[in-house]
Coordinates of C-alpha atoms in Angstrom, one line a residue:
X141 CA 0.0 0.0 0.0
X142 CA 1.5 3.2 -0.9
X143 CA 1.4 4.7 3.1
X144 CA 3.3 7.5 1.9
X145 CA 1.2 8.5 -0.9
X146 CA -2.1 8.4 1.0
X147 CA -0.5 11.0 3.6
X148 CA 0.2 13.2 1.2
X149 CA -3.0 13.0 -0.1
X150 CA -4.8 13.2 3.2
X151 CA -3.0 16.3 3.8
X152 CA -3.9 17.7 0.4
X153 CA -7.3 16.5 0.7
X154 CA -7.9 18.7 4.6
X155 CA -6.0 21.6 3.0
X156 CA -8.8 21.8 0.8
X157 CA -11.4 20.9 3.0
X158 CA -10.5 24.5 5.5
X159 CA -10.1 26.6 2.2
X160 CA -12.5 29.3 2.6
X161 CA -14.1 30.8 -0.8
X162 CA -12.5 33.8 -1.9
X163 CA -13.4 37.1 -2.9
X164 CA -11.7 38.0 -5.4
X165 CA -12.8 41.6 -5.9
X166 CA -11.3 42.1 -2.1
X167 CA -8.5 40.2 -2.7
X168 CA -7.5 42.0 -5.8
X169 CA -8.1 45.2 -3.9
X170 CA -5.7 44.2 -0.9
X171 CA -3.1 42.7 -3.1
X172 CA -3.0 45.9 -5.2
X173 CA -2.7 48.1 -1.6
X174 CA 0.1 46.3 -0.6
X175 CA 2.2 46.9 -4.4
X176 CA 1.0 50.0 -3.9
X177 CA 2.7 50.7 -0.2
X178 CA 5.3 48.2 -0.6
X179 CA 6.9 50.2 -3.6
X180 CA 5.6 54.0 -2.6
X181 CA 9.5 55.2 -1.7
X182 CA 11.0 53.4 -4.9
X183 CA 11.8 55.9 -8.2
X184 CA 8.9 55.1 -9.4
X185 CA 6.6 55.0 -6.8
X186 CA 7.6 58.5 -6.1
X187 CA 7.3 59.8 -9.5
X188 CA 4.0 58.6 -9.8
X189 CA 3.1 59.4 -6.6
X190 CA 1.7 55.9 -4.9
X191 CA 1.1 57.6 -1.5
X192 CA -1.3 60.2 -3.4
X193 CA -3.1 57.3 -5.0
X194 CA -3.4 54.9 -1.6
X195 CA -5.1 58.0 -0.1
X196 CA -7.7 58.1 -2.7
X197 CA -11.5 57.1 -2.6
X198 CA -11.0 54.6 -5.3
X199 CA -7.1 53.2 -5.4
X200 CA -7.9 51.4 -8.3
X201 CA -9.6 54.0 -10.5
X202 CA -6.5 56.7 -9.1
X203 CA -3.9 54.2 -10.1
X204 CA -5.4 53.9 -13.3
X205 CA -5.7 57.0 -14.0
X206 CA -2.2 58.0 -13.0
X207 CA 0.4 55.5 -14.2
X208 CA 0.3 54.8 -17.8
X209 CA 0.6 51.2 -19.5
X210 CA 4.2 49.7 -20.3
X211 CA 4.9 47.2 -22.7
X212 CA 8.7 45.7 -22.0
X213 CA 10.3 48.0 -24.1
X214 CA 9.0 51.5 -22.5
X215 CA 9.4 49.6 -19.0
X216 CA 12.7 48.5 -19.8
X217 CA 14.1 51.4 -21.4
X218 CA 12.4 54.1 -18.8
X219 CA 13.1 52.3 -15.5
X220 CA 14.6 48.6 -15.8
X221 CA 17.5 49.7 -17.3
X222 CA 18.6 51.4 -14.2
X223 CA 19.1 48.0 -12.4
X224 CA 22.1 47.3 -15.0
X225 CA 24.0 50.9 -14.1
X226 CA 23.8 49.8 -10.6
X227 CA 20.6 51.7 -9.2
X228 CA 18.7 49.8 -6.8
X229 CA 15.1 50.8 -5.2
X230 CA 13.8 51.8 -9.1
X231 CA 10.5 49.8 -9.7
X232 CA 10.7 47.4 -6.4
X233 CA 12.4 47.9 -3.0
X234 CA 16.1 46.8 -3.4
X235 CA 17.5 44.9 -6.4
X236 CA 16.3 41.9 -7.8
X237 CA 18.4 38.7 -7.3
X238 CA 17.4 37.2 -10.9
X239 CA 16.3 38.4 -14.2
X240 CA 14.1 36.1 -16.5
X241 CA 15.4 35.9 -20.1
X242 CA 12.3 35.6 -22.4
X243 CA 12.7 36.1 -26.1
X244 CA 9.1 35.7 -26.2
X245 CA 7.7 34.5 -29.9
X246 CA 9.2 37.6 -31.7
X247 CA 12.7 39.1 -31.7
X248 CA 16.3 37.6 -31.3
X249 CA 17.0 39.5 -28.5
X250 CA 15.6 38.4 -24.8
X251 CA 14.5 40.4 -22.7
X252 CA 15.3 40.7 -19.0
X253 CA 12.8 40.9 -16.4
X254 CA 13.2 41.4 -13.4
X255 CA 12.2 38.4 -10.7
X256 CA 12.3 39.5 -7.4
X257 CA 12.5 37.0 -3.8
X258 CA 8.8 37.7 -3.0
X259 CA 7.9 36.9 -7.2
X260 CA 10.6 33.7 -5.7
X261 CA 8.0 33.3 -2.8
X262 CA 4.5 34.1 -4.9
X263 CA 5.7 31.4 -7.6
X264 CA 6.6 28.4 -4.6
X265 CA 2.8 29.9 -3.5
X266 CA 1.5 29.0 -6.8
X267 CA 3.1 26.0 -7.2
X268 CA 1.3 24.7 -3.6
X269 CA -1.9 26.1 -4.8
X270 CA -2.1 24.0 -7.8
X271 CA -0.7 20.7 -6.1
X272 CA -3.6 21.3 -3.3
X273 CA -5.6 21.5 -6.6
X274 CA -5.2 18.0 -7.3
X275 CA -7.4 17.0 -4.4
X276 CA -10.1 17.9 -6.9
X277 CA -8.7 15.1 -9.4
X278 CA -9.7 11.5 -8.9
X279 CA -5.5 10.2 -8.5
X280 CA -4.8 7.3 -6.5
X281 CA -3.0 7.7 -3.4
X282 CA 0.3 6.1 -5.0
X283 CA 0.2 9.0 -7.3
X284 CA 1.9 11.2 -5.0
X285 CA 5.3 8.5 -4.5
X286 CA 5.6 9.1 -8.4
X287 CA 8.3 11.3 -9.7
X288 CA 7.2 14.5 -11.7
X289 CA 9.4 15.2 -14.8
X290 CA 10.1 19.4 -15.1
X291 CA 11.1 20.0 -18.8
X292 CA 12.2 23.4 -18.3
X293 CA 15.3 25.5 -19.1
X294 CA 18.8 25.1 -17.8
X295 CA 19.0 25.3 -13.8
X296 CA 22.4 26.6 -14.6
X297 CA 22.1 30.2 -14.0
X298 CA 24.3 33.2 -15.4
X299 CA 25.9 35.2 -12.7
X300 CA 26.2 38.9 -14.4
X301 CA 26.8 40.8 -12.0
X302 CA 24.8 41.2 -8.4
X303 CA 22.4 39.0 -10.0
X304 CA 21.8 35.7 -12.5
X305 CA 20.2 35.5 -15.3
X306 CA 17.9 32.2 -17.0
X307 CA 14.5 31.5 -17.9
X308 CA 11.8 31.3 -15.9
X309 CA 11.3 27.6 -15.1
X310 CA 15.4 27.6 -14.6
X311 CA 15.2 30.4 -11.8
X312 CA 12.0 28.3 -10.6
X313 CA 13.7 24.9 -10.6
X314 CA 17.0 26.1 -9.0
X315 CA 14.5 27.1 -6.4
X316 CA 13.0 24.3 -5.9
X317 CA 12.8 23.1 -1.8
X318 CA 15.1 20.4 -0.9
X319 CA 12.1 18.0 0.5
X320 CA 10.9 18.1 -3.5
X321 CA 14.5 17.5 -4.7
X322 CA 13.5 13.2 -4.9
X323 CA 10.5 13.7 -6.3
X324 CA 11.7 16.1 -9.0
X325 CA 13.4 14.6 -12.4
X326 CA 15.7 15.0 -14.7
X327 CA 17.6 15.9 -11.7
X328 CA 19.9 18.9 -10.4
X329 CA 22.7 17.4 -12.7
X330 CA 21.0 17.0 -15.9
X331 CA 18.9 20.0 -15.5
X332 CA 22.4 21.9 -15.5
X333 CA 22.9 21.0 -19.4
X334 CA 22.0 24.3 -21.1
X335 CA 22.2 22.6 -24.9
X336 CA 18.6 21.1 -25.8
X337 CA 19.6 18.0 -27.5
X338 CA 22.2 17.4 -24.9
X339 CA 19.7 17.4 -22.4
X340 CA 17.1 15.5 -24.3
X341 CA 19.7 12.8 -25.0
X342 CA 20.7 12.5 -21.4
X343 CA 16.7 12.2 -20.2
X344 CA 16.5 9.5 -22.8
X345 CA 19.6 7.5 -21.5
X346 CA 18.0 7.7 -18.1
X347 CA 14.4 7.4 -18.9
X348 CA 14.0 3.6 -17.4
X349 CA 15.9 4.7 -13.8
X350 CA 12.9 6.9 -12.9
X351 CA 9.2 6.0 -12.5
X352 CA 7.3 9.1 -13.4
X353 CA 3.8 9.8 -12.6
X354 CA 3.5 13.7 -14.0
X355 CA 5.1 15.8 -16.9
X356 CA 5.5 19.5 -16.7
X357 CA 6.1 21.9 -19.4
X358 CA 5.1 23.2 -23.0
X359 CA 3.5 21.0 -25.4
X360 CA 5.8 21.2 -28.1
X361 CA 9.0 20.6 -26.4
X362 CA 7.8 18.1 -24.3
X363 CA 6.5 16.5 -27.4
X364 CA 9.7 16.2 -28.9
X365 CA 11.4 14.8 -25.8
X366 CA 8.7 11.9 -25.5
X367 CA 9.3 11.3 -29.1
X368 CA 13.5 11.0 -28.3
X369 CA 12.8 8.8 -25.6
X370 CA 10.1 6.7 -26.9
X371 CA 12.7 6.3 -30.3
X372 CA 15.7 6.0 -28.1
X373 CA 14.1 2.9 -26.3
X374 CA 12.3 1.7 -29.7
X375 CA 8.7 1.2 -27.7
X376 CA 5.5 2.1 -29.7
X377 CA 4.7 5.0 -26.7
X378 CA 5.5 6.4 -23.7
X379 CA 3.5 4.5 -21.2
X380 CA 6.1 1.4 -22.2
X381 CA 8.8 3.7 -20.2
X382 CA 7.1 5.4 -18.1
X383 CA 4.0 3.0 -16.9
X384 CA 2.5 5.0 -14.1
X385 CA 2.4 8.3 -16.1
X386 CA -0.9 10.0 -15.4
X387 CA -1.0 13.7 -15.6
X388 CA 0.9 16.3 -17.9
X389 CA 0.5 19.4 -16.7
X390 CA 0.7 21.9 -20.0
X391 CA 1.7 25.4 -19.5
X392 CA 2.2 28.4 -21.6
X393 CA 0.5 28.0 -25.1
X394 CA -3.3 26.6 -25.3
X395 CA -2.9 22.5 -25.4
X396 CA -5.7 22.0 -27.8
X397 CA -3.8 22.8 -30.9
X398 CA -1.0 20.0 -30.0
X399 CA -3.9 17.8 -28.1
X400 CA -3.9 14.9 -31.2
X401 CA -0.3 14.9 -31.7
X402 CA -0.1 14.8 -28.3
X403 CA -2.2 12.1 -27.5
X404 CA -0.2 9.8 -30.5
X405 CA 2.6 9.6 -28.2
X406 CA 1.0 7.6 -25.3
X407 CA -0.5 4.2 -24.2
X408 CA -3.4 5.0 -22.2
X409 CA -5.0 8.5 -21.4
X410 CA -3.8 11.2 -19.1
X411 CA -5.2 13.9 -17.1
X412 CA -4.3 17.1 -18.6
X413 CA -4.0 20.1 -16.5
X414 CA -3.5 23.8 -17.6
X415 CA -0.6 26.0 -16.1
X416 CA -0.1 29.9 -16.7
X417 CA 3.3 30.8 -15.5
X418 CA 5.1 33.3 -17.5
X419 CA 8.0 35.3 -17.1
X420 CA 6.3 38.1 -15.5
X421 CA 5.3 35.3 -12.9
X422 CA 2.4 32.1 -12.2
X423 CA -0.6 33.7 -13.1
X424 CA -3.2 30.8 -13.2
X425 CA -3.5 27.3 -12.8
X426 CA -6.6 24.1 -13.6
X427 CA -8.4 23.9 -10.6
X428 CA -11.0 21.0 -11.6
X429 CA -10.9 18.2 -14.1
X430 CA -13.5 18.4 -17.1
X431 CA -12.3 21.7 -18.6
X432 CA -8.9 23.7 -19.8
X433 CA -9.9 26.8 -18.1
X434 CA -7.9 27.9 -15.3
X435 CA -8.3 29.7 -11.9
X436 CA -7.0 33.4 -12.0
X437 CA -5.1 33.5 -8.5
X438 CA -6.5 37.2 -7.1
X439 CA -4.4 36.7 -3.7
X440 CA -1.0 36.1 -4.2
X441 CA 1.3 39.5 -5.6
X442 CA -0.2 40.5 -8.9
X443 CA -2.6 42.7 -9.8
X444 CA -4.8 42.2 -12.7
X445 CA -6.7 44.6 -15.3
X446 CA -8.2 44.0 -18.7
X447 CA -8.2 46.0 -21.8
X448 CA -11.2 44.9 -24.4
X449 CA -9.6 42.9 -27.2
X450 CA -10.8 45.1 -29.9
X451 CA -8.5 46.4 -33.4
X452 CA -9.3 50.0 -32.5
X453 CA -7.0 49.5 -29.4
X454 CA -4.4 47.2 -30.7
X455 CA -1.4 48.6 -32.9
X456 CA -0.1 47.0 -35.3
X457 CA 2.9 46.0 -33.3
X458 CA 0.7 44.3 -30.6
X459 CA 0.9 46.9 -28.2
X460 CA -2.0 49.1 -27.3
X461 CA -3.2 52.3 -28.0
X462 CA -3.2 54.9 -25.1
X463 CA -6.9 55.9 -25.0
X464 CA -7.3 52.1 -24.3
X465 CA -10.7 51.4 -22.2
X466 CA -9.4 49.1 -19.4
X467 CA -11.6 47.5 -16.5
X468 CA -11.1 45.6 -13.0
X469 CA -11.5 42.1 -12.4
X470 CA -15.4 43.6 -10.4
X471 CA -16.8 44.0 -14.2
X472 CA -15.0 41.4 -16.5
X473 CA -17.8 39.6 -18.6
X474 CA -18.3 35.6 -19.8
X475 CA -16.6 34.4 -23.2
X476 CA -15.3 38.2 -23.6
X477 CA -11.6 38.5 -24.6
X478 CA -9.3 41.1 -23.0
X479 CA -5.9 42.2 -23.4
X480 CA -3.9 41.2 -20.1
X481 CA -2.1 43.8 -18.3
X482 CA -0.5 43.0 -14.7
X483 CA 1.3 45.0 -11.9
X484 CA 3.3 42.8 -9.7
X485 CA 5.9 42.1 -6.8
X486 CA 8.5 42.3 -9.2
X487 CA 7.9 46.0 -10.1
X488 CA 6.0 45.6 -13.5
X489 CA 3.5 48.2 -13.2
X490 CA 0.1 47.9 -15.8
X491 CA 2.4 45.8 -17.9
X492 CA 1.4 44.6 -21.0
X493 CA 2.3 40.7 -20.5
X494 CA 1.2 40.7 -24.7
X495 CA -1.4 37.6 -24.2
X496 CA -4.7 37.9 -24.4
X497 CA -7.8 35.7 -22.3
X498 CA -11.3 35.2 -21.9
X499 CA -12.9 34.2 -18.9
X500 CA -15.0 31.2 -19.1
X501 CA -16.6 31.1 -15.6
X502 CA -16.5 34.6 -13.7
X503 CA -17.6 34.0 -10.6
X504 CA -14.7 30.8 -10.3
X505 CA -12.6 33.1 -11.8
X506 CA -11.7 30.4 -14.6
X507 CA -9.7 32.1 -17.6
X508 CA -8.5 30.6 -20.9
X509 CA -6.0 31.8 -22.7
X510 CA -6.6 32.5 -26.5
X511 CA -3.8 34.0 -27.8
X512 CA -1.1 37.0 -28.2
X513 CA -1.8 40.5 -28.8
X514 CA 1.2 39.8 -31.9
X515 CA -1.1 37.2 -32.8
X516 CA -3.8 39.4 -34.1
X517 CA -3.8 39.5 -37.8
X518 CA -5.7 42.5 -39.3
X519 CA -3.9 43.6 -42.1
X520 CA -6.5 43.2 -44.3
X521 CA -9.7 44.0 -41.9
X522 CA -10.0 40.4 -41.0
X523 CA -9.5 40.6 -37.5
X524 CA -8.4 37.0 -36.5
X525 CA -7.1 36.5 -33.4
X526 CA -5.2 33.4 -32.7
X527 CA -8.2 31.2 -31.0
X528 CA -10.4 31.2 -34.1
X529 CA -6.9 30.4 -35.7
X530 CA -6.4 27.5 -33.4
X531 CA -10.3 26.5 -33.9
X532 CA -9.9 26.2 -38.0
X533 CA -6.5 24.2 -37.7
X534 CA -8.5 21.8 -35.8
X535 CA -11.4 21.2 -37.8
X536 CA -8.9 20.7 -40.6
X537 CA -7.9 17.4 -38.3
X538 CA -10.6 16.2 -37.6
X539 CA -11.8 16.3 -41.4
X540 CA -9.4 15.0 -42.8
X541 CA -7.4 12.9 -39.8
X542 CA -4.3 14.4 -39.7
X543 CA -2.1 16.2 -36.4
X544 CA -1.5 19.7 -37.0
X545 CA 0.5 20.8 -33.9
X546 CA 2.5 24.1 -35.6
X547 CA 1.2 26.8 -37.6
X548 CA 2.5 30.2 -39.3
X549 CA 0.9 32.6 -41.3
X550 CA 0.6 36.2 -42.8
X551 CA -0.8 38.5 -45.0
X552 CA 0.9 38.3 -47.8
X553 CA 1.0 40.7 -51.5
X554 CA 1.5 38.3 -54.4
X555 CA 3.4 40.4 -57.4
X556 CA 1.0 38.0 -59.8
X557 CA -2.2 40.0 -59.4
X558 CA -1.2 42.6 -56.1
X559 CA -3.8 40.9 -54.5
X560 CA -3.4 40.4 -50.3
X561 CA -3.6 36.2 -49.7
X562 CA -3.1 34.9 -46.4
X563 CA -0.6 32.3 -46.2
X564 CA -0.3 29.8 -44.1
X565 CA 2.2 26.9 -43.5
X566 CA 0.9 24.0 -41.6
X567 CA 3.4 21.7 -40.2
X568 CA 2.2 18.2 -40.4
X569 CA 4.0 14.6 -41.2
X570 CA 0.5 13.3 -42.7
X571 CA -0.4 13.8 -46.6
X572 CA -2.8 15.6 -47.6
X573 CA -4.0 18.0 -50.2
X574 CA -3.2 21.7 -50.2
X575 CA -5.9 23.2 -52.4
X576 CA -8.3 20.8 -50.2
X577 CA -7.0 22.5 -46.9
X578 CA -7.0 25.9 -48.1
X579 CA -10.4 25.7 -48.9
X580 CA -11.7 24.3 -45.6
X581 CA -9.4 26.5 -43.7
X582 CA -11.3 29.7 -45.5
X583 CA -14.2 28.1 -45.0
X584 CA -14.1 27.2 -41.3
X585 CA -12.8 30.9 -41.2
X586 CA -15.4 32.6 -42.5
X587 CA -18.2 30.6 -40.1
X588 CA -16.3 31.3 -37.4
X589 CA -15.5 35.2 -37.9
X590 CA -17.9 37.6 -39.6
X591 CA -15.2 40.5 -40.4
X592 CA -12.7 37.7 -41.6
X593 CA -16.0 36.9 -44.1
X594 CA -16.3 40.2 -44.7
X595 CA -12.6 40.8 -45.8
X596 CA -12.5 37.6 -48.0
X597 CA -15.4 39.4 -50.4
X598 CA -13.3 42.1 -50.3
X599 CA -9.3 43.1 -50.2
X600 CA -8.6 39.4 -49.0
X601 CA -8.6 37.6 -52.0
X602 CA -7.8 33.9 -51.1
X603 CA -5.9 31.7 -48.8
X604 CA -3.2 29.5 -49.8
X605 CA -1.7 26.9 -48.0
X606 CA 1.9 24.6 -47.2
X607 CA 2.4 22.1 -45.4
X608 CA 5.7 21.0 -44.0
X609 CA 7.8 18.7 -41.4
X610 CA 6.9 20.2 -37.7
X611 CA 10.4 19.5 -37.1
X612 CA 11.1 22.9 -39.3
X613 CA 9.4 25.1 -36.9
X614 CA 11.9 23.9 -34.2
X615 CA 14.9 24.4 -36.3
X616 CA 13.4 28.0 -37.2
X617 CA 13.6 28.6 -33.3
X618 CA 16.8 27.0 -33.2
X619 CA 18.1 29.4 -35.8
X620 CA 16.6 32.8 -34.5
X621 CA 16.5 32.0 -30.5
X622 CA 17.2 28.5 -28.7
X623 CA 16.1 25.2 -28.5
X624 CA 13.8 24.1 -25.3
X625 CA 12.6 26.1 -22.1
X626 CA 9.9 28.6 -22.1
X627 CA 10.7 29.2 -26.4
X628 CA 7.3 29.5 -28.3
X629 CA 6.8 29.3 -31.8
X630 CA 5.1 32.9 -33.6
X631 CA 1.8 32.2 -35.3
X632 CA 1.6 35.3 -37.3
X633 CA 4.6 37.1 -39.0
X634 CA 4.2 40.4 -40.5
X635 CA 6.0 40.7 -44.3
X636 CA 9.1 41.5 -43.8
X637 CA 9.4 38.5 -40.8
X638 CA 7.6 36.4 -43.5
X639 CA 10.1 36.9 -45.9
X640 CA 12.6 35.1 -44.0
X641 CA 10.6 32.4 -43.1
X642 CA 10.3 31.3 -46.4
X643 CA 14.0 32.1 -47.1
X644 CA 14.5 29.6 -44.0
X645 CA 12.1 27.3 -45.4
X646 CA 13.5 27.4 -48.8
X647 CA 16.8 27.0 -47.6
X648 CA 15.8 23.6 -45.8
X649 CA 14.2 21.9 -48.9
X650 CA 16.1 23.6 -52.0

């Protein structure tokens, strides 16, 4: 009998039992009060005057109204830059032991954000929140004896400085508390390998040592690490390695789009659980079974506000325009989507964290997310966001049963007839007809999105489509950022971005 196990669970089970139900318009007050006072006698706390604004009637409307929103760049360039001259006290009291490389999915360059001991403290919060989570999954006790595999990036931080510098899960996994170090695999010593396939090849060669019971990380590269250690081992799936897997816990991207390709790789179901944890810090996480949507947590150092996902407030380089309506999480509305912006213990204040959600339940405060503000492709007027994206792609697998797990495409001028097209490239190792897909693409398109239907009668005149080895999309990250970790793949390019895909793409099958 797994004694262990059952404790565990017991314990998980009465930590749910005395949770009270939460408020989360109070908590979302409180938690913004406390930013708020914490960071009043930092640069710029002063300079936008946070001990005018917690003296106000209405501390959310006065903050509002005073500090203006910040993408990473404006942020970066106006105030986090300071850290690197040697400032300290500049958007959060001291000076943050870690910044969080993220190249995001546009740019070569990463950017460094700032990840401070209490963002440290809210993640490890997080991370208990969503473990006492799993009281409301139906998991035997010996569950909880398993090992949980973390594909992340390199533990092996970058001292620069006063401070070290990796991605997100690396600063999150070097943190990890020693009485989780025997549950937690590949390891301190593997996780220390910074190159991908390094890494990869070294989880493969130890694969049969460990008996794992949960997977963490994004879809595609955990996909391809299944598939190395499935091949490695030459088994049919993953289940013949790992027998007592039963959860994956997906984080960063929506699963759906990689669910079938996903699902190819194993022997027997698992219970798949949604994660938000960002670079900016752990926003949400899947608080029941029977759904992808996850809890917003209101309580635990970031503060939340939502900007209507409209094309009149997004520029064309995702960011938003500064007459921007934004509301609190007291008046957010079912199945609307919203621009994301978050203030937080780190010192990003109204940030723009450049995704963009919908809530699915408001009063369980159960978000989804549905795609990047980069994502939005309007060049034409056809307004598609990257959910009704991800919706067509999978009607074109279940028509015509094939696994679509990458996508890319843009609005694209062809010198033929100067007509816009979008183009898309569908990576996919199953055959199947292009004509045929472009077709039902456009068509699921047009059901799905009046203005898109609206565009195609007008300056949108047709879609065309290519399909191509998934593997390319890797290699494209490979080339332009790095393999593994928190890297995610752009959906939509604009021209000039295009052009080089297809140079890339060109390159790879002359």
């Amino acid at each position: 009998m797994a004694i262990f196990g059952s404790i565990i669970k017991s314990l998980i089970d009465i930590k749910d039992t005395f949770t009270s139900e939460n408020n989360p318009v109070e908590e979302q007050l409180e938690v913004l009060s406390i930013l708020l006072d914490k960071a009043k006698n930092t640069a710029f706390g002063k300079h936008y005057d946070f001990a005018g604004i917690l003296e106000s009637e209405d501390i959310p409307k006065a903050f509002a109204e005073t500090v203006p929103y910040f993408d990473y760049n404006k942020l970066n360039e106006q105030w986090w830059s300071k850290y690197h001259e040697g400032e300290e006290n500049v958007t959060w009291p001291g000076k943050p032991p870690y910044f969080a490389l993220s190249s995001g999915t546009t740019g070569k360059a990463s950017k460094k954000i700032p990840v401070t001991q209490d963002m440290v403290n809210a993640i490890r919060a997080a991370g208990i929140k969503q473990v006492s989570a799993l009281s409301h999954f139906d998991l035997p006790p010996d569950f909880f004896e398993k090992e949980i595999m973390m594909l992340g990036s390199s533990t092996d931080l970058v001292k620069e400085d006063d401070h070290e510098e990796g991605e997100i899960s690396g600063i999150s996994a070097s943190n990890i508390p020693g009485w989780f170090q025997g549950y937690y695999k590949p390891g301190v010593d593997i996780a220390k390998i910074d190159d991908w396939d390094e890494r990869v090849t070294a989880i493969a060669e130890n694969a049969k040592n460990w008996d794992i019971g949960a997977l963490s990380g994004i879809p595609s590269w955990m996909e391809l690490m299944l598939k190395k250690v499935i091949e490695y081992h030459k088994v049919d799936n993953i289940h013949e390695i790992w027998p007592n897997l039963q959860v994956y816990a997906s984080g960063g991207v929506a699963f759906e789009p990689y669910e079938k390709s996903f699902n190819a790789l194993l022997g027997k179901p698992v219970e798949v659980i949604d994660t938000y944890l960002a670079s900016e810090g752990f926003l949400a996480y899947q608080n029941r079974p029977g759904t992808h949507a996850m809890k917003l947590i209101t309580d635990n150092g970031i503060y939340f506000e939502f900007v209507p996902f409209k094309a009149e407030y997004i520029n064309e380089d995702g960011s938003i325009t500064d007459n921007a309506p934004v509301i609190t999480i007291a008046d957010v509305k079912k199945d609307e989507e919203y621009v994301l912006l978050i203030s937080t213990v780190s010192g990003a204040w109204r940030y723009l964290i450049g995704d963009t959600i919908k809530f699915e339940d408001v009063e369980a405060q159960e978000i989804r997310i549905t795609g990047r503000t980069k994502f939005f492709l309007n060049v034409v007027g056809s307004q598609l966001s990257v959910n009704k994206m991800n919706d067509a792609v999978q009607e074109l697998e279940k028509e015509y049963d094939i696994k679509i797990p990458e996508f890319v495409v843009a609005a694209k001028r062809f010198e033929e007839d100067n007509e816009y097209y979008h183009y898309w490239y569908l990576g996919t190792e199953d055959s199947a007809d292009n004509e045929k897909l472009a077709h039902s693409l456009d068509e699921a398109l047009k059901e799905a999105n009046k203005n898109y239907s609206v565009a195609r009668s007008k300056a949108l005149h047709g879609v065309k489509v290519k399909t191509i080895s998934p593997n390319l999309f890797h290699e494209w990250n490979a080339k332009n950022k790095k393999m593994g970790g928190q890297v995610k793949m752009e959906k939509v390019m604009n021209e000039e971005k295009f052009k080089e895909w297809e140079n890339f793409i060109a390159e790879q099958n002359p």
